[in-house]
Amino acid sequence: MIVGGGISGLAAAWFLRQGGGERVRVTVLESGPRIGGKLRTSEVAGVSVDEGAESMLARRPEGKDLARAVGLGGDLVAPGTTQAAIYSRGELRAMPKGQVMGVPGDLAELARSGLVSPGGLIRVPLDQVLPATLVRSDVSVASYIRARMGSEVVERLIEPLLGGVYAGRSDRLSLEATMPRIATAARSERSLLGAVREIVRETPKDAGPVFTSLRGGLGGLPEAVAKASGADIRTGVTVRELRRTPYGWQLVTGPVPRPETLEADAVIVATPATSSARLLKDEVPKAAAELARIEYSSMAIVTLAYPLSAFPSPPTGSGYLVPPVEGRVVKAATFSSVKWPHLTEADPSVLLVRCSIGRVGEEHVLQRDDAELVAVAMAEMSEVMGVRGLPLDSRVSRWGGSLPQYNVGHLDRVARVRAAVAVEPALAVCGAAYDGLGVPACVSTARTAAARILDHLATQGE
């Protein structure tokens, strides 16, 4: 039995089917009306466009491999461009080359970008003469990078990138969990500039595109995985309680006045950390306590369809990020039709734009109704891009409490969760709360969870 019908739970169902064949009966229980979690598509101006995640890392194989395995290999597409900008000090400025997650390694490129002030630029090379910053345990991203390169690098480069990926803030997010290569360097290298240069040198130049998606939208992946898994998919079923039995597990579902029970030999919990904590609190309290400490942020994506003629000049980059210090509501804008050229096939005269709104601590911004959020996104396009006139169509997609925050100590917290779950037979966990937010990372946790359950079932059959 799998609790949770997002991509993690569905991938776990597929791995169970691959490893166990027809002898394993798999049921997926999803509390919502649809499967797929944050992967969903719908039409804007007649074009199928993702409402949530629009791409996955291409340099991690798990997502691409799963897409190919379920028959979507021919639909994988590469972006037309990934050249992003940062809106800093009132202008769009190119992301400097030679950086790693915003951490600069090339001073000339940083100076050329104009992202930081002259004073901020002078501060960065002090990293090369300052004593080593000792990092013996996990620290926040901001505390380490600020100590090495100053506040402006954190505010103007690091914050917008982490805000785009995690909807989080660098003074809370874990260096180990969100920037593992930088964390490794922090433990062994005195100069962060030198370490970034080495990372850039070691990165293969012919590694191919960083991202990939599906021609019909990444939201098409869940249905394909569900179908290929052969699992019994049940939506609108809320699991309220897990109980250990002598033969496995009992799942209590349904409304409180009239609960129903289901029996299972094994269970994979593939829900967000808050829901997982509730389900595990009685049988695995140590894991539940750790999961309950994982915070979540909310966000909204406003998708606008403009006539290309509304732009004074057509955008050439994939979009831009906005540092919180700029005080703007929109934290990122993606020119979807430029980033994904296949979106223009139906009508090349339409340009699709995604505006992302909401970081942790900004929930009040999301209290505005849909019309207000559309107005905010339109104002952003007018002020920054000079767009004239009204969009042809718009859509607001809200993702409340959707992004787990990998705050300081996250990896140790996850290790304690897994240690507590490991002593419980026929139980596994997976999802975005553990090892990464992207599709490949979620698929990886699903594969590990399924392998644990298959090992258990094999020993039971001996």
CSV table of C-alpha atoms in Angstrom, one decimal:
chain,number,residue,atom,x,y,z
A,1,MET,CA,0.0,0.0,0.0
A,2,ILE,CA,1.3,3.4,-0.9
A,3,VAL,CA,0.0,6.6,0.8
A,4,GLY,CA,0.4,9.5,-1.5
A,5,GLY,CA,-0.2,9.8,-5.2
A,6,GLY,CA,2.5,12.4,-6.2
A,7,ILE,CA,5.3,11.5,-8.4
A,8,SER,CA,7.2,9.9,-5.5
A,9,GLY,CA,4.3,7.5,-4.6
A,10,LEU,CA,3.6,6.7,-8.3
A,11,ALA,CA,7.3,6.0,-9.0
A,12,ALA,CA,7.4,3.7,-6.0
A,13,ALA,CA,4.4,1.8,-7.4
A,14,TRP,CA,6.2,1.4,-10.7
A,15,PHE,CA,9.4,0.2,-9.0
A,16,LEU,CA,7.4,-2.3,-7.0
A,17,ARG,CA,5.8,-3.6,-10.1
A,18,GLN,CA,9.2,-3.9,-11.9
A,19,GLY,CA,10.8,-5.7,-9.0
A,20,GLY,CA,7.9,-7.8,-7.8
A,21,GLY,CA,5.9,-8.5,-11.0
A,22,GLU,CA,2.3,-9.7,-10.9
A,23,ARG,CA,2.8,-11.3,-7.5
A,24,VAL,CA,2.8,-7.9,-5.9
A,25,ARG,CA,-0.5,-6.1,-5.7
A,26,VAL,CA,0.0,-2.3,-5.4
A,27,THR,CA,-2.6,0.2,-4.2
A,28,VAL,CA,-2.0,3.9,-4.2
A,29,LEU,CA,-4.2,6.0,-1.9
A,30,GLU,CA,-4.4,9.8,-2.7
A,31,SER,CA,-6.4,12.1,-0.6
A,32,GLY,CA,-6.9,14.7,-3.3
A,33,PRO,CA,-9.1,14.4,-6.4
A,34,ARG,CA,-6.2,13.8,-8.7
A,35,ILE,CA,-2.8,12.2,-8.8
A,36,GLY,CA,0.5,13.9,-9.6
A,37,GLY,CA,1.1,16.3,-6.7
A,38,LYS,CA,2.9,19.4,-8.0
A,39,LEU,CA,3.0,18.0,-11.6
A,40,ARG,CA,0.0,19.3,-13.5
A,41,THR,CA,-0.8,20.8,-16.8
A,42,SER,CA,-3.7,22.9,-18.1
A,43,GLU,CA,-4.3,25.1,-21.1
A,44,VAL,CA,-3.5,28.8,-21.4
A,45,ALA,CA,-4.4,30.4,-24.6
A,46,GLY,CA,-5.0,27.0,-26.1
A,47,VAL,CA,-1.5,25.7,-25.2
A,48,SER,CA,-0.9,22.9,-22.6
A,49,VAL,CA,1.4,24.5,-20.0
A,50,ASP,CA,2.7,23.2,-16.7
A,51,GLU,CA,1.1,24.6,-13.5
A,52,GLY,CA,3.8,23.4,-11.2
A,53,ALA,CA,7.3,22.1,-11.9
A,54,GLU,CA,8.1,22.7,-15.6
A,55,SER,CA,11.4,20.8,-15.9
A,56,MET,CA,13.7,18.3,-14.3
A,57,LEU,CA,17.4,18.0,-14.1
A,58,ALA,CA,18.7,16.2,-17.2
A,59,ARG,CA,22.1,15.5,-15.7
A,60,ARG,CA,20.6,13.2,-13.1
A,61,PRO,CA,19.3,10.1,-14.9
A,62,GLU,CA,16.4,9.1,-12.7
A,63,GLY,CA,13.7,11.3,-14.1
A,64,LYS,CA,14.7,10.8,-17.8
A,65,ASP,CA,15.0,7.0,-17.2
A,66,LEU,CA,11.6,6.8,-15.7
A,67,ALA,CA,10.0,8.9,-18.5
A,68,ARG,CA,11.6,6.6,-21.1
A,69,ALA,CA,10.6,3.4,-19.2
A,70,VAL,CA,6.9,4.5,-19.2
A,71,GLY,CA,6.9,5.3,-22.9
A,72,LEU,CA,7.6,9.0,-22.9
A,73,GLY,CA,11.2,8.9,-24.1
A,74,GLY,CA,10.2,10.4,-27.5
A,75,ASP,CA,8.6,13.3,-25.8
A,76,LEU,CA,11.7,14.5,-23.9
A,77,VAL,CA,12.7,18.0,-25.0
A,78,ALA,CA,15.7,20.2,-24.3
A,79,PRO,CA,15.4,23.9,-23.5
A,80,GLY,CA,16.1,26.4,-26.3
A,81,THR,CA,18.1,28.5,-23.8
A,82,THR,CA,18.8,28.5,-20.1
A,83,GLN,CA,20.5,32.0,-20.1
A,84,ALA,CA,18.8,33.7,-17.1
A,85,ALA,CA,19.2,37.2,-15.8
A,86,ILE,CA,18.9,38.8,-12.3
A,87,TYR,CA,17.0,42.0,-11.7
A,88,SER,CA,19.4,43.9,-9.6
A,89,ARG,CA,19.6,47.6,-8.7
A,90,GLY,CA,16.8,48.5,-11.2
A,91,GLU,CA,18.1,46.6,-14.2
A,92,LEU,CA,18.1,43.1,-15.7
A,93,ARG,CA,21.7,41.9,-15.6
A,94,ALA,CA,23.1,38.7,-17.1
A,95,MET,CA,24.0,35.9,-14.7
A,96,PRO,CA,27.8,35.9,-14.5
A,97,LYS,CA,29.6,32.9,-16.0
A,98,GLY,CA,31.8,30.8,-13.8
A,99,GLN,CA,29.4,30.7,-10.9
A,100,VAL,CA,28.0,27.7,-8.9
A,101,MET,CA,24.5,28.2,-7.5
A,102,GLY,CA,25.2,31.9,-7.6
A,103,VAL,CA,28.6,31.7,-5.8
A,104,PRO,CA,31.0,33.6,-8.1
A,105,GLY,CA,34.3,32.1,-9.2
A,106,ASP,CA,35.3,34.7,-11.9
A,107,LEU,CA,35.8,38.2,-10.6
A,108,ALA,CA,35.9,39.7,-14.1
A,109,GLU,CA,32.5,38.2,-15.0
A,110,LEU,CA,31.1,39.4,-11.7
A,111,ALA,CA,32.3,42.9,-12.4
A,112,ARG,CA,31.0,42.8,-16.0
A,113,SER,CA,27.5,41.8,-14.8
A,114,GLY,CA,27.1,44.8,-12.6
A,115,LEU,CA,25.1,42.8,-10.1
A,116,VAL,CA,26.9,44.1,-7.1
A,117,SER,CA,28.0,47.6,-6.3
A,118,PRO,CA,31.7,48.7,-6.6
A,119,GLY,CA,32.0,48.3,-2.8
A,120,GLY,CA,30.5,44.9,-2.9
A,121,LEU,CA,32.8,43.9,-5.7
A,122,ILE,CA,35.9,45.0,-3.8
A,123,ARG,CA,34.8,42.8,-0.8
A,124,VAL,CA,34.7,39.5,-2.8
A,125,PRO,CA,38.5,39.0,-3.4
A,126,LEU,CA,39.2,39.4,0.3
A,127,ASP,CA,38.1,35.7,0.4
A,128,GLN,CA,41.6,34.9,-0.9
A,129,VAL,CA,43.5,36.5,2.0
A,130,LEU,CA,41.1,36.0,4.9
A,131,PRO,CA,41.8,33.1,7.4
A,132,ALA,CA,39.8,29.9,6.7
A,133,THR,CA,36.2,29.9,7.9
A,134,LEU,CA,36.0,26.7,9.9
A,135,VAL,CA,32.9,24.7,9.1
A,136,ARG,CA,32.8,21.7,11.4
A,137,SER,CA,29.0,21.2,11.3
A,138,ASP,CA,26.1,22.3,9.1
A,139,VAL,CA,25.6,26.1,8.9
A,140,SER,CA,23.3,28.3,6.9
A,141,VAL,CA,24.2,29.2,3.4
A,142,ALA,CA,24.2,32.9,4.2
A,143,SER,CA,26.5,32.7,7.2
A,144,TYR,CA,29.3,30.9,5.3
A,145,ILE,CA,29.2,32.8,2.0
A,146,ARG,CA,28.8,36.1,3.8
A,147,ALA,CA,31.9,35.4,5.8
A,148,ARG,CA,33.9,34.6,2.7
A,149,MET,CA,32.5,37.1,0.1
A,150,GLY,CA,30.4,39.7,1.9
A,151,SER,CA,26.7,40.5,2.1
A,152,GLU,CA,26.1,41.7,-1.4
A,153,VAL,CA,26.9,38.3,-3.0
A,154,VAL,CA,24.4,36.8,-0.6
A,155,GLU,CA,21.7,39.4,-1.3
A,156,ARG,CA,22.1,39.8,-5.0
A,157,LEU,CA,23.1,36.3,-6.3
A,158,ILE,CA,22.5,33.6,-3.6
A,159,GLU,CA,19.1,34.8,-2.4
A,160,PRO,CA,17.4,34.9,-5.8
A,161,LEU,CA,18.6,31.4,-6.8
A,162,LEU,CA,17.6,29.8,-3.5
A,163,GLY,CA,14.3,31.7,-3.6
A,164,GLY,CA,13.6,30.3,-7.1
A,165,VAL,CA,14.4,26.7,-6.1
A,166,TYR,CA,13.2,26.4,-2.5
A,167,ALA,CA,11.1,29.6,-2.0
A,168,GLY,CA,13.4,29.8,1.0
A,169,ARG,CA,15.9,32.2,2.5
A,170,SER,CA,19.7,31.8,2.7
A,171,ASP,CA,19.9,32.6,6.4
A,172,ARG,CA,17.8,29.5,7.2
A,173,LEU,CA,18.7,27.0,4.5
A,174,SER,CA,21.3,24.4,5.1
A,175,LEU,CA,24.6,24.7,3.3
A,176,GLU,CA,25.0,20.9,3.3
A,177,ALA,CA,21.6,20.1,1.9
A,178,THR,CA,21.2,22.9,-0.7
A,179,MET,CA,24.8,23.4,-1.8
A,180,PRO,CA,26.6,20.1,-1.3
A,181,ARG,CA,29.6,20.9,-3.5
A,182,ILE,CA,30.1,24.2,-1.8
A,183,ALA,CA,29.8,22.5,1.6
A,184,THR,CA,32.5,20.0,0.6
A,185,ALA,CA,34.8,22.9,-0.4
A,186,ALA,CA,34.0,24.7,2.9
A,187,ARG,CA,35.4,21.8,4.9
A,188,SER,CA,38.7,21.5,2.9
A,189,GLU,CA,39.5,24.8,1.1
A,190,ARG,CA,40.5,28.1,2.6
A,191,SER,CA,39.4,30.2,-0.4
A,192,LEU,CA,35.8,29.9,-1.7
A,193,LEU,CA,36.7,31.7,-4.9
A,194,GLY,CA,39.4,29.1,-5.6
A,195,ALA,CA,37.0,26.2,-4.8
A,196,VAL,CA,34.3,27.5,-7.2
A,197,ARG,CA,36.9,27.9,-9.9
A,198,GLU,CA,37.9,24.3,-9.4
A,199,ILE,CA,34.3,23.0,-9.4
A,200,VAL,CA,33.7,24.9,-12.7
A,201,ARG,CA,36.9,23.4,-14.2
A,202,GLU,CA,35.9,19.9,-13.2
A,203,THR,CA,32.4,20.2,-14.7
A,204,PRO,CA,32.3,18.4,-18.0
A,205,LYS,CA,31.8,20.9,-20.9
A,206,ASP,CA,29.9,18.4,-23.0
A,207,ALA,CA,27.5,17.1,-20.4
A,208,GLY,CA,24.5,18.2,-22.4
A,209,PRO,CA,21.5,20.3,-21.4
A,210,VAL,CA,21.1,20.9,-17.6
A,211,PHE,CA,17.3,20.6,-17.8
A,212,THR,CA,14.7,18.6,-19.8
A,213,SER,CA,10.9,18.5,-20.0
A,214,LEU,CA,8.1,16.7,-21.9
A,215,ARG,CA,6.6,18.1,-25.1
A,216,GLY,CA,3.1,18.0,-23.5
A,217,GLY,CA,4.3,19.3,-20.2
A,218,LEU,CA,5.9,17.6,-17.2
A,219,GLY,CA,2.4,17.2,-15.8
A,220,GLY,CA,1.9,14.3,-18.2
A,221,LEU,CA,4.4,12.1,-16.4
A,222,PRO,CA,2.3,11.0,-13.4
A,223,GLU,CA,-0.5,9.5,-15.5
A,224,ALA,CA,2.0,7.6,-17.6
A,225,VAL,CA,3.8,6.2,-14.6
A,226,ALA,CA,0.5,5.3,-12.9
A,227,LYS,CA,-0.7,3.4,-16.0
A,228,ALA,CA,2.6,1.6,-16.4
A,229,SER,CA,2.7,0.6,-12.8
A,230,GLY,CA,-0.6,-1.3,-13.1
A,231,ALA,CA,-1.4,-0.1,-9.5
A,232,ASP,CA,-4.9,0.3,-8.2
A,233,ILE,CA,-5.1,4.1,-7.9
A,234,ARG,CA,-7.7,5.5,-5.6
A,235,THR,CA,-8.2,9.2,-5.3
A,236,GLY,CA,-10.2,11.0,-2.7
A,237,VAL,CA,-9.1,8.6,0.0
A,238,THR,CA,-7.6,10.2,3.1
A,239,VAL,CA,-5.5,7.9,5.3
A,240,ARG,CA,-6.0,9.1,8.9
A,241,GLU,CA,-4.0,6.5,10.9
A,242,LEU,CA,-1.5,3.7,10.5
A,243,ARG,CA,-1.6,0.8,12.9
A,244,ARG,CA,0.9,-2.0,13.3
A,245,THR,CA,-0.7,-5.5,13.2
A,246,PRO,CA,0.9,-9.0,13.6
A,247,TYR,CA,0.8,-9.4,9.8
A,248,GLY,CA,1.6,-5.9,8.6
A,249,TRP,CA,-0.3,-2.7,8.7
A,250,GLN,CA,-3.8,-1.4,9.1
A,251,LEU,CA,-4.7,1.9,7.4
A,252,VAL,CA,-7.7,3.8,8.8
A,253,THR,CA,-9.3,5.9,6.0
A,254,GLY,CA,-12.4,7.9,5.4
A,255,PRO,CA,-14.4,10.5,7.3
A,256,VAL,CA,-14.0,10.5,11.1
A,257,PRO,CA,-17.6,9.5,12.0
A,258,ARG,CA,-17.5,6.5,9.7
A,259,PRO,CA,-13.9,5.3,9.3
A,260,GLU,CA,-12.9,2.3,7.1
A,261,THR,CA,-9.9,0.1,7.5
A,262,LEU,CA,-7.6,-1.5,4.9
A,263,GLU,CA,-5.0,-4.2,5.5
A,264,ALA,CA,-1.6,-4.2,3.9
A,265,ASP,CA,1.5,-6.4,4.1
A,266,ALA,CA,3.7,-3.3,3.7
A,267,VAL,CA,3.3,0.5,3.5
A,268,ILE,CA,5.2,3.2,1.8
A,269,VAL,CA,4.5,6.7,3.1
A,270,ALA,CA,4.9,9.2,0.2
A,271,THR,CA,3.2,12.2,1.6
A,272,PRO,CA,4.6,15.7,2.6
A,273,ALA,CA,6.5,15.7,5.9
A,274,THR,CA,3.6,17.2,7.9
A,275,SER,CA,1.2,14.5,6.8
A,276,SER,CA,3.8,11.8,7.3
A,277,ALA,CA,4.4,13.0,10.8
A,278,ARG,CA,0.7,12.6,11.6
A,279,LEU,CA,0.6,9.1,10.2
A,280,LEU,CA,3.7,7.9,12.0
A,281,LYS,CA,3.2,9.6,15.4
A,282,ASP,CA,1.8,6.5,17.1
A,283,GLU,CA,3.9,3.7,15.6
A,284,VAL,CA,7.2,5.6,14.8
A,285,PRO,CA,7.2,8.6,17.1
A,286,LYS,CA,10.9,9.4,16.7
A,287,ALA,CA,10.5,9.7,12.9
A,288,ALA,CA,7.3,11.7,13.4
A,289,ALA,CA,8.9,14.2,15.7
A,290,GLU,CA,11.7,14.9,13.2
A,291,LEU,CA,9.3,15.2,10.2
A,292,ALA,CA,7.1,17.6,12.1
A,293,ARG,CA,10.1,20.0,12.3
A,294,ILE,CA,10.3,20.4,8.6
A,295,GLU,CA,8.8,23.7,7.5
A,296,TYR,CA,7.0,24.3,4.3
A,297,SER,CA,6.6,27.4,2.1
A,298,SER,CA,3.8,28.4,-0.2
A,299,MET,CA,3.8,30.0,-3.6
A,300,ALA,CA,1.7,30.8,-6.6
A,301,ILE,CA,2.5,30.8,-10.3
A,302,VAL,CA,0.8,33.3,-12.6
A,303,THR,CA,0.9,32.3,-16.2
A,304,LEU,CA,0.3,35.0,-18.8
A,305,ALA,CA,-0.2,34.7,-22.5
A,306,TYR,CA,0.7,37.8,-24.4
A,307,PRO,CA,0.8,38.6,-28.1
A,308,LEU,CA,4.5,38.7,-29.0
A,309,SER,CA,3.9,42.3,-30.3
A,310,ALA,CA,3.2,43.4,-26.8
A,311,PHE,CA,7.0,43.3,-26.0
A,312,PRO,CA,9.1,46.2,-27.3
A,313,SER,CA,11.6,43.5,-28.3
A,314,PRO,CA,11.2,39.8,-28.0
A,315,PRO,CA,13.0,38.3,-24.9
A,316,THR,CA,16.0,36.2,-25.8
A,317,GLY,CA,16.8,34.6,-22.4
A,318,SER,CA,14.9,32.1,-20.4
A,319,GLY,CA,13.8,34.6,-17.8
A,320,TYR,CA,15.1,36.4,-14.7
A,321,LEU,CA,15.2,36.1,-10.9
A,322,VAL,CA,14.6,38.9,-8.4
A,323,PRO,CA,16.4,39.3,-5.1
A,324,PRO,CA,14.2,40.0,-2.0
A,325,VAL,CA,16.2,43.1,-1.4
A,326,GLU,CA,14.6,44.6,-4.5
A,327,GLY,CA,11.2,44.6,-2.7
A,328,ARG,CA,9.2,43.3,-5.6
A,329,VAL,CA,6.4,40.8,-5.2
A,330,VAL,CA,7.4,38.6,-8.2
A,331,LYS,CA,10.5,36.6,-7.3
A,332,ALA,CA,11.1,35.1,-10.8
A,333,ALA,CA,9.8,35.3,-14.3
A,334,THR,CA,10.2,32.6,-17.0
A,335,PHE,CA,9.7,33.3,-20.6
A,336,SER,CA,8.3,29.8,-21.3
A,337,SER,CA,8.0,30.2,-25.0
A,338,VAL,CA,11.6,31.1,-25.3
A,339,LYS,CA,12.9,28.5,-22.9
A,340,TRP,CA,10.7,25.8,-24.4
A,341,PRO,CA,10.4,26.5,-28.2
A,342,HIS,CA,7.9,23.7,-28.8
A,343,LEU,CA,5.3,25.8,-27.0
A,344,THR,CA,5.3,28.2,-30.0
A,345,GLU,CA,4.4,25.5,-32.5
A,346,ALA,CA,0.6,26.1,-32.2
A,347,ASP,CA,0.9,29.9,-32.5
A,348,PRO,CA,4.3,31.6,-32.8
A,349,SER,CA,2.7,34.9,-32.2
A,350,VAL,CA,1.9,34.1,-28.6
A,351,LEU,CA,4.5,34.4,-25.8
A,352,LEU,CA,3.8,32.6,-22.5
A,353,VAL,CA,5.3,34.0,-19.3
A,354,ARG,CA,5.3,32.4,-15.8
A,355,CYS,CA,5.6,34.7,-12.8
A,356,SER,CA,6.5,33.1,-9.5
A,357,ILE,CA,5.2,34.7,-6.3
A,358,GLY,CA,5.9,33.8,-2.7
A,359,ARG,CA,8.8,32.9,-0.4
A,360,VAL,CA,8.8,31.5,3.1
A,361,GLY,CA,7.6,34.3,5.4
A,362,GLU,CA,5.6,36.0,2.6
A,363,GLU,CA,2.3,34.1,3.0
A,364,HIS,CA,0.5,37.4,3.4
A,365,VAL,CA,1.3,38.2,-0.3
A,366,LEU,CA,-0.6,35.1,-1.3
A,367,GLN,CA,-3.8,36.2,0.6
A,368,ARG,CA,-4.6,38.3,-2.5
A,369,ASP,CA,-7.2,36.9,-4.8
A,370,ASP,CA,-6.5,35.6,-8.3
A,371,ALA,CA,-7.3,38.9,-10.0
A,372,GLU,CA,-4.9,40.8,-7.8
A,373,LEU,CA,-2.1,38.3,-8.4
A,374,VAL,CA,-2.7,38.6,-12.2
A,375,ALA,CA,-2.5,42.4,-11.9
A,376,VAL,CA,0.8,42.1,-10.0
A,377,ALA,CA,2.2,39.9,-12.7
A,378,MET,CA,1.0,42.2,-15.4
A,379,ALA,CA,2.6,45.2,-13.6
A,380,GLU,CA,5.9,43.3,-13.4
A,381,MET,CA,5.9,42.7,-17.1
A,382,SER,CA,5.1,46.3,-17.8
A,383,GLU,CA,7.7,47.8,-15.4
A,384,VAL,CA,10.6,45.4,-16.2
A,385,MET,CA,9.9,44.3,-19.8
A,386,GLY,CA,8.0,47.3,-21.1
A,387,VAL,CA,5.0,45.1,-22.1
A,388,ARG,CA,2.1,47.1,-23.5
A,389,GLY,CA,-1.6,46.0,-23.3
A,390,LEU,CA,-3.5,43.2,-21.7
A,391,PRO,CA,-2.7,39.4,-21.9
A,392,LEU,CA,-4.7,37.2,-24.1
A,393,ASP,CA,-5.2,34.8,-21.3
A,394,SER,CA,-4.1,34.1,-17.7
A,395,ARG,CA,-4.0,31.4,-15.1
A,396,VAL,CA,-3.2,31.4,-11.4
A,397,SER,CA,-1.9,28.2,-9.8
A,398,ARG,CA,-1.6,28.1,-6.1
A,399,TRP,CA,0.7,25.7,-4.2
A,400,GLY,CA,0.0,26.1,-0.5
A,401,GLY,CA,2.5,24.5,1.8
A,402,SER,CA,4.2,22.8,-1.1
A,403,LEU,CA,7.9,23.3,-0.8
A,404,PRO,CA,9.8,21.7,2.1
A,405,GLN,CA,12.5,23.9,3.6
A,406,TYR,CA,15.9,22.3,3.9
A,407,ASN,CA,16.9,24.3,6.9
A,408,VAL,CA,20.2,23.9,8.9
A,409,GLY,CA,20.5,20.4,10.1
A,410,HIS,CA,18.3,18.9,7.5
A,411,LEU,CA,20.5,16.0,6.5
A,412,ASP,CA,20.9,14.9,10.1
A,413,ARG,CA,17.2,15.2,10.6
A,414,VAL,CA,16.5,13.0,7.5
A,415,ALA,CA,19.1,10.5,8.8
A,416,ARG,CA,17.3,10.2,12.1
A,417,VAL,CA,13.9,9.7,10.3
A,418,ARG,CA,15.4,6.9,8.2
A,419,ALA,CA,17.0,5.3,11.3
A,420,ALA,CA,13.7,5.3,13.1
A,421,VAL,CA,11.9,3.9,10.1
A,422,ALA,CA,14.6,1.3,9.4
A,423,VAL,CA,13.7,-0.7,12.6
A,424,GLU,CA,10.1,-1.0,11.5
A,425,PRO,CA,9.6,-3.9,9.1
A,426,ALA,CA,7.5,-3.4,6.0
A,427,LEU,CA,7.6,0.3,6.2
A,428,ALA,CA,9.4,2.9,4.0
A,429,VAL,CA,9.2,6.6,3.3
A,430,CYS,CA,9.9,8.7,0.2
A,431,GLY,CA,9.3,12.1,-1.3
A,432,ALA,CA,10.5,15.6,-1.7
A,433,ALA,CA,11.1,16.1,2.1
A,434,TYR,CA,14.2,14.0,2.1
A,435,ASP,CA,16.9,14.3,-0.5
A,436,GLY,CA,15.8,16.9,-3.1
A,437,LEU,CA,12.8,18.7,-4.5
A,438,GLY,CA,13.2,17.8,-8.1
A,439,VAL,CA,11.7,14.9,-10.0
A,440,PRO,CA,14.9,12.9,-10.2
A,441,ALA,CA,15.5,13.2,-6.5
A,442,CYS,CA,12.0,12.1,-5.7
A,443,VAL,CA,12.2,9.2,-8.1
A,444,SER,CA,15.5,8.1,-6.4
A,445,THR,CA,13.8,8.1,-2.9
A,446,ALA,CA,10.9,6.1,-4.4
A,447,ARG,CA,13.3,3.5,-5.8
A,448,THR,CA,15.0,3.1,-2.4
A,449,ALA,CA,11.7,2.8,-0.6
A,450,ALA,CA,10.4,0.2,-3.1
A,451,ALA,CA,13.7,-1.8,-2.8
A,452,ARG,CA,13.3,-1.9,1.0
A,453,ILE,CA,9.7,-3.2,0.7
A,454,LEU,CA,10.6,-5.8,-1.9
A,455,ASP,CA,13.4,-7.1,0.3
A,456,HIS,CA,11.0,-7.4,3.1
A,457,LEU,CA,8.4,-9.3,1.0
A,458,ALA,CA,11.2,-11.6,-0.3
A,459,THR,CA,12.2,-12.6,3.2
A,460,GLN,CA,8.5,-13.2,4.1
A,461,GLY,CA,8.2,-15.5,1.2
A,462,GLU,CA,11.2,-17.6,2.1
